[in-house]
Short mmCIF file of C-alpha atoms in Angstrom, two decimals:
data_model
loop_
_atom_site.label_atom_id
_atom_site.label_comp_id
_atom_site.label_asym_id
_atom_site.label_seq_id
_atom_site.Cartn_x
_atom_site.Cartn_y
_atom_site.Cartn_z
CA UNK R 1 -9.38 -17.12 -1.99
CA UNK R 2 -5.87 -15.75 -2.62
CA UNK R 3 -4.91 -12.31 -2.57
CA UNK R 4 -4.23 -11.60 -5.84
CA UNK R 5 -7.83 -13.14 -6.67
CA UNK R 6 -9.19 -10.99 -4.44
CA UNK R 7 -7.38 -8.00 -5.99
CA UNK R 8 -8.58 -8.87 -9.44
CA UNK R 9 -12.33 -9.39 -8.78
CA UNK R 10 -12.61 -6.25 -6.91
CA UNK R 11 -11.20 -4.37 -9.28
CA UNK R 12 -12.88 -5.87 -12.52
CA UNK R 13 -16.08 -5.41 -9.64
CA UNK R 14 -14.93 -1.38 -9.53
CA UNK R 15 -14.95 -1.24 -13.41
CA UNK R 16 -17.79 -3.64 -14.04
CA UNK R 17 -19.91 -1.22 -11.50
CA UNK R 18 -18.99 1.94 -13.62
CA UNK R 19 -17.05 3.29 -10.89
CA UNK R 20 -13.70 5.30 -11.06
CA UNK R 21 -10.94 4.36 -9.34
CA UNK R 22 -6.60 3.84 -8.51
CA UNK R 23 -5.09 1.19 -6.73
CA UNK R 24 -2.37 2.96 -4.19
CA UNK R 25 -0.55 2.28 -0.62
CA UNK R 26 1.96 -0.60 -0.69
CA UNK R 27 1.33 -2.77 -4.03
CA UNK R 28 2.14 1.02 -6.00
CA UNK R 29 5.32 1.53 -3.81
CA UNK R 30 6.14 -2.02 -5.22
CA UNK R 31 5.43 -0.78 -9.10
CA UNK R 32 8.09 2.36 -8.54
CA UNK R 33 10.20 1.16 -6.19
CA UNK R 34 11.40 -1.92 -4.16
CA UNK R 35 9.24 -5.03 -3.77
CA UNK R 36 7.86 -5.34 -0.17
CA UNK R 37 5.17 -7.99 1.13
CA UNK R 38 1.73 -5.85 1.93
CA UNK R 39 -1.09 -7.35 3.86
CA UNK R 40 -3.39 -5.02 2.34
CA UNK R 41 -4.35 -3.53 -1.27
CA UNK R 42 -5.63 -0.16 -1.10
CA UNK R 43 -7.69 1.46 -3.52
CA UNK R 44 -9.56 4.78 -3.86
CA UNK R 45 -12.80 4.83 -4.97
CA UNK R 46 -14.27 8.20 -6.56
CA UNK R 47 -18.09 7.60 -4.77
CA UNK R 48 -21.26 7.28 -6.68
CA UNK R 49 -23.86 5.61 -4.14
CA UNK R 50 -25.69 3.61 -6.66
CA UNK R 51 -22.71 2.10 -8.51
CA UNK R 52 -21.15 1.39 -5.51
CA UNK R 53 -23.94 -0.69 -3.99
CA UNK R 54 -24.41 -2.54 -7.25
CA UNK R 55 -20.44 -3.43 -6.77
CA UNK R 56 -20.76 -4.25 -3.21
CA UNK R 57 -24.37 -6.75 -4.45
CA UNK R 58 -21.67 -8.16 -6.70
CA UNK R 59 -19.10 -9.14 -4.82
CA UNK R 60 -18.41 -13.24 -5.58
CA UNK R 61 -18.51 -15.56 -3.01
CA UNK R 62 -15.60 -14.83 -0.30
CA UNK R 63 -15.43 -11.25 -0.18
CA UNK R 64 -17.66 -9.08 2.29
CA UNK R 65 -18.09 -5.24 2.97
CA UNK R 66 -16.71 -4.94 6.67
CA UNK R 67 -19.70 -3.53 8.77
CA UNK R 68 -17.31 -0.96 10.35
CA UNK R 69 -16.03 1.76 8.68
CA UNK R 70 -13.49 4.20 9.42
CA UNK R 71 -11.53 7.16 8.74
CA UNK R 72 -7.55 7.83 8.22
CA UNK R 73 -6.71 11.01 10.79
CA UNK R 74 -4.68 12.72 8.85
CA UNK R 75 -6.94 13.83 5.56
CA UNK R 76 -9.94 12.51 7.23
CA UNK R 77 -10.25 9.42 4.03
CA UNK R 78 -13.29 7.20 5.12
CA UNK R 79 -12.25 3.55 4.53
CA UNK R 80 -13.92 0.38 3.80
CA UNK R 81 -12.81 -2.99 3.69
CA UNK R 82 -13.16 -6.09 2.37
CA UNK R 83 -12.24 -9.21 4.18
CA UNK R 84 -11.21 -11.69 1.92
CA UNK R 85 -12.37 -16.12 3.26
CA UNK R 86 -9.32 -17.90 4.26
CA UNK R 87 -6.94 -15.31 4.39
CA UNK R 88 -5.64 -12.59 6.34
CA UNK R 89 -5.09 -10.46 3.76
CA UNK R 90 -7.71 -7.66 3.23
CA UNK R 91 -8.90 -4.36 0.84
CA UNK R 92 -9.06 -1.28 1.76
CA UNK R 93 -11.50 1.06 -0.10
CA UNK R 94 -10.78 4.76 0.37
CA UNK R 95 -13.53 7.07 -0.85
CA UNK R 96 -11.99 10.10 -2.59
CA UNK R 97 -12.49 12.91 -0.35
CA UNK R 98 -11.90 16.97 -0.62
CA UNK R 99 -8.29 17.01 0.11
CA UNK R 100 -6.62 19.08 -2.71
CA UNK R 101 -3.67 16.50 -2.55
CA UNK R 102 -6.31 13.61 -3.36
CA UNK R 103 -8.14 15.63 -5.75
CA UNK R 104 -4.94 16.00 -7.55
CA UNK R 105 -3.33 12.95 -7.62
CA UNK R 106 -6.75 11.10 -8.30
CA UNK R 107 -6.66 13.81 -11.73
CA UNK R 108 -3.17 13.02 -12.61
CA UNK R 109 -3.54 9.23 -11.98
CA UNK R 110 -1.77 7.28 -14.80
CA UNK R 111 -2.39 3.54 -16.60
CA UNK R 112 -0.08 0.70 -15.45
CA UNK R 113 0.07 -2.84 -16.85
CA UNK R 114 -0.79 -6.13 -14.25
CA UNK R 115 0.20 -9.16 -15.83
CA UNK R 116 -1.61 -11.04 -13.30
CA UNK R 117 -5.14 -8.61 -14.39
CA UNK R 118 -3.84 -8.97 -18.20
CA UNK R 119 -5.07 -5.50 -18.53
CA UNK R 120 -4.20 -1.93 -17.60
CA UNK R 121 -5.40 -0.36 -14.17
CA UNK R 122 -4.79 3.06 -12.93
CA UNK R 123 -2.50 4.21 -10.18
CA UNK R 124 -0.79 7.22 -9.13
CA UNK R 125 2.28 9.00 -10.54
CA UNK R 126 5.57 8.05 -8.67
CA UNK R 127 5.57 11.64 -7.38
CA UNK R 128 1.70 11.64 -5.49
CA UNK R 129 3.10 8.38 -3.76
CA UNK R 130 5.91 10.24 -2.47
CA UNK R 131 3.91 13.40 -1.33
CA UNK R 132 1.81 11.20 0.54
CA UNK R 133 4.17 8.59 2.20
CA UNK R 134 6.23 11.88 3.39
CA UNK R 135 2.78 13.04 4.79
CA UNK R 136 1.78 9.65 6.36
CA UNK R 137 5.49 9.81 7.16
CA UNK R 138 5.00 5.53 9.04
CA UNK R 139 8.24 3.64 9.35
CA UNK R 140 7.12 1.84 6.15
CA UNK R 141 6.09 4.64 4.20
CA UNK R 142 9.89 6.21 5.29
CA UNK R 143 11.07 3.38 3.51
CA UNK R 144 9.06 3.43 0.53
CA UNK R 145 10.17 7.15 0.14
CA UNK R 146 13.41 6.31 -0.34
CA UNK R 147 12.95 3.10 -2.59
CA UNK R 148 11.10 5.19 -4.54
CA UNK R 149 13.57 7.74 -4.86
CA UNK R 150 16.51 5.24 -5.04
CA UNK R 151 14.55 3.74 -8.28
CA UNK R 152 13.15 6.31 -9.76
CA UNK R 153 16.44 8.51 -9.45
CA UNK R 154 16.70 11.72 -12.10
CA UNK R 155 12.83 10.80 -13.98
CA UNK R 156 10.78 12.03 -10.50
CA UNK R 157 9.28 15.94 -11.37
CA UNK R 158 10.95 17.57 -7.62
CA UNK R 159 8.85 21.12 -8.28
CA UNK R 160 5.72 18.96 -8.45
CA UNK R 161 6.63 17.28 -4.77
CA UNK R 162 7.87 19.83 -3.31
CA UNK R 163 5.42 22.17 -3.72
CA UNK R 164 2.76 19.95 -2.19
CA UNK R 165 5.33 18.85 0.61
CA UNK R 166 5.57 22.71 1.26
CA UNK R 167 1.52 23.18 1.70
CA UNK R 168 1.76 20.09 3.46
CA UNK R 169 4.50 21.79 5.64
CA UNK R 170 6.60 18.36 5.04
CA UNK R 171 9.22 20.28 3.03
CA UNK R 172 11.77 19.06 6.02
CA UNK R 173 11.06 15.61 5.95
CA UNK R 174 11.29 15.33 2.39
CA UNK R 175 14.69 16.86 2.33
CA UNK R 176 15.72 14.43 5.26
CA UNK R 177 14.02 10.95 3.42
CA UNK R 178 15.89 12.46 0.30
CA UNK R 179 19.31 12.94 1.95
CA UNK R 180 19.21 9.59 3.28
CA UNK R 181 18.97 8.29 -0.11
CA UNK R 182 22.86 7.22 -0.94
CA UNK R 183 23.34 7.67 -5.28
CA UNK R 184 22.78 4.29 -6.91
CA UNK U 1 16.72 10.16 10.87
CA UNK U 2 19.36 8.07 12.49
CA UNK U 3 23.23 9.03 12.54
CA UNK U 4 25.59 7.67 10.61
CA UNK U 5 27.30 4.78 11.93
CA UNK U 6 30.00 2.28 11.09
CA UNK U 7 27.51 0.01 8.98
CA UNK U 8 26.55 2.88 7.16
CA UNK U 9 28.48 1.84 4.44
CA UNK U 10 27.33 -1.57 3.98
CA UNK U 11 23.94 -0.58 4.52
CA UNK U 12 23.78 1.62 1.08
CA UNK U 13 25.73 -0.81 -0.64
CA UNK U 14 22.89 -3.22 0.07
CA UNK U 15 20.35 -0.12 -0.52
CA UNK U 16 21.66 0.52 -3.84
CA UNK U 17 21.88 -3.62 -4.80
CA UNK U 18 17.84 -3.70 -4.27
CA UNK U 19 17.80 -0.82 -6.40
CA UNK U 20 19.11 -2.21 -9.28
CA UNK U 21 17.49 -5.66 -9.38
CA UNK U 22 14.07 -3.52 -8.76
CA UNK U 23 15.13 -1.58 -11.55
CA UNK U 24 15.58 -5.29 -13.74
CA UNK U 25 12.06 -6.57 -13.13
CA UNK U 26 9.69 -5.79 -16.16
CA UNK U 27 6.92 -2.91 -14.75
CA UNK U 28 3.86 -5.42 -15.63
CA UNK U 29 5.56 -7.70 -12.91
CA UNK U 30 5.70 -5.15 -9.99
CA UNK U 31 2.14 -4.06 -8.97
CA UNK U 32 0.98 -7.60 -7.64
CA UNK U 33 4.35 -8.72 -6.14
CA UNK U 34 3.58 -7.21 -3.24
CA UNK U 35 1.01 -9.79 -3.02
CA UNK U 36 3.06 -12.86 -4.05
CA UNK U 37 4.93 -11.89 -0.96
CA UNK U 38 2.44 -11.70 1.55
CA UNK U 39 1.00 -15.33 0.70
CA UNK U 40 4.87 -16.43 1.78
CA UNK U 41 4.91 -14.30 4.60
CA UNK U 42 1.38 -15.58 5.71
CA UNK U 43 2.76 -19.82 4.75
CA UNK U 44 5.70 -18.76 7.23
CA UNK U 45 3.65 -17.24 9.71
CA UNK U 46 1.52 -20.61 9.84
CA UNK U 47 4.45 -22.86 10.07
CA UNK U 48 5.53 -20.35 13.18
CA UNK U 49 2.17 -20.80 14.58
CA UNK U 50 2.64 -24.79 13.57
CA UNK U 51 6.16 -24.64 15.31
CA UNK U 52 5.25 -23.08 18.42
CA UNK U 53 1.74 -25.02 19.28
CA UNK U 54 2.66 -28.97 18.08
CA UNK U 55 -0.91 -29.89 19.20
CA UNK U 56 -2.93 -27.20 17.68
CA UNK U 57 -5.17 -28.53 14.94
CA UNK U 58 -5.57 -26.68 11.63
CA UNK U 59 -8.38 -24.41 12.84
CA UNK U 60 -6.81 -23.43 16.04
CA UNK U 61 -3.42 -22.46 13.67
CA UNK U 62 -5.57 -20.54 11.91
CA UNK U 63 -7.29 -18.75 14.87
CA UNK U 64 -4.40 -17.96 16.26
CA UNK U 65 -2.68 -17.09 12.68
CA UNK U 66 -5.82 -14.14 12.72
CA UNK U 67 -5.05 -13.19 15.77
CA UNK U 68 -1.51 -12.26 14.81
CA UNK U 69 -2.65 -10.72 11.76
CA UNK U 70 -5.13 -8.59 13.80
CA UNK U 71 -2.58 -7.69 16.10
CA UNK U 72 0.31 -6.59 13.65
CA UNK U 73 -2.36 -3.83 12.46
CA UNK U 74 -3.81 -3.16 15.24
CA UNK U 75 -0.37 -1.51 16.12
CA UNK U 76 0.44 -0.34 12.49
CA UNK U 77 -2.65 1.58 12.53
CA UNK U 78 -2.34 2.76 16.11
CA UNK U 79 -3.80 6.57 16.20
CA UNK U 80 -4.06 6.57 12.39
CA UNK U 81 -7.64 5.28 12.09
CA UNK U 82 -10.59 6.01 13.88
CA UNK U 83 -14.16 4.25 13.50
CA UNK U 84 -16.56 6.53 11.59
CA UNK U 85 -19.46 6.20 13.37
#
């Protein structure tokens, strides 16, 4: 199965199931800023047991729940993934968790268009992808800050990010990623 | 963050060139790209694999093709994931 089959069945899986959900991480630094290759797709999942078992019961033929689960150290995220039959590519499932960052940027999550889906799905704003690529603060997500910001140039909403980069005590970072970013 | 250097330069003229050609593409084009991309990065990674082990048959490419795979995030996600138990 190719990746962007695998993409499109789990989410039309997510919404067939009832349950809410973005797609984030590398394919949404791609939407607002520069295209990159990503070996993943990552999408958070708001939990509902039930739902989510009668997604994971309905999963089509090449694509299996991962047995082991795990959780991202920095907001504590619990992720699941699904391995995809001939090919290394892979989804990752975050359940939305308690982090007020999360909470938020699940709340202010926004509808994009796929061709590929021929449909709407939802993602979040430019400016939650930026808050939490400063936090994750990777040599990828560094870079995806500043494509980002490159792109996007005067439309980002900078009170919005920096105020979570201050709770997140990133405030420095930010200004550094942003610095770095020559005017286009 | 890394000083500025004598490529410096040249390296925001080429920053602000992907800019505007990401800026070009139509947004309903730019979610899944990311995607298109990693099925040519995987086809070159195979012909790598292909390159490097002439006798390997296709399933032995491909074991070793996971094993890469496994091993590029195995570092990415070094310290940032931990099993939940």
């Amino acid at each position: 199965m190719k990746a962007h089959e695998a993409v499109r069945a789990v989410l039309l899986g997510l919404a067939g199931a009832g349950l809410e959900h973005m797609v984030t991480g590398g394919l949404v630094s791609n939407h607002y800023g520069v295209a990159r290759s990503t070996k993943d797709a990552d999408i958070v999942v708001q939990m509902e047991p039930q739902a989510f078992a009668r997604f994971i019961h309905a999963l089509p033929p090449g694509l299996a729940l991962h047995p082991q689960a795990s959780f991202e150290t920095i907001t504590g995220s619990r992720r699941h993934i699904v391995t995809v039959a001939g090919s290394n590519f892979q989804i990752e499932l975050f359940l939305l968790g308690d982090d007020p960052h999360h909470q938020e940027r699940f709340r202010r999550r926004v509808r994009a268009a796929v061709a590929e889906l021929g449909q709407e799905t939802w993602i979040p704003t430019a400016e939650d992808m930026v808050i939490q690529k400063v936090r994750w603060n990777r040599d990828k997500d560094r870079d995806d800050v500043k494509n980002i910001i490159g792109v996007q140039g005067d439309a980002l909403d900078w009170p919005h990010i920096e105020r979570w980069c201050e709770a997140h005590g990133t405030r420095t970072r930010l200004a550094e990623l942003r610095a770095a970013v020559p005017p286009v | 963050m890394n000083a500025p250097n004598e490529f410096q330069p040249l390296m925001d003229d080429i920053f602000r060139e992907k800019v505007r050609r990401a800026r070009l593409v139509p947004p309903g084009e730019k979610l899944f790209s990311g995607l298109e991309l990693f099925e040519e990065v995987e086809e070159r990674m195979r012909a790598g694999v292909r390159q490097q082990f002439p006798a390997a048959d296709a399933e032995e490419v491909e074991r070793i093709l996971r094993q890469r795979f496994a091993r590029l995030r195995q570092i990415e996600e070094h310290g940032f994931y931990v099993p939940a138990s």
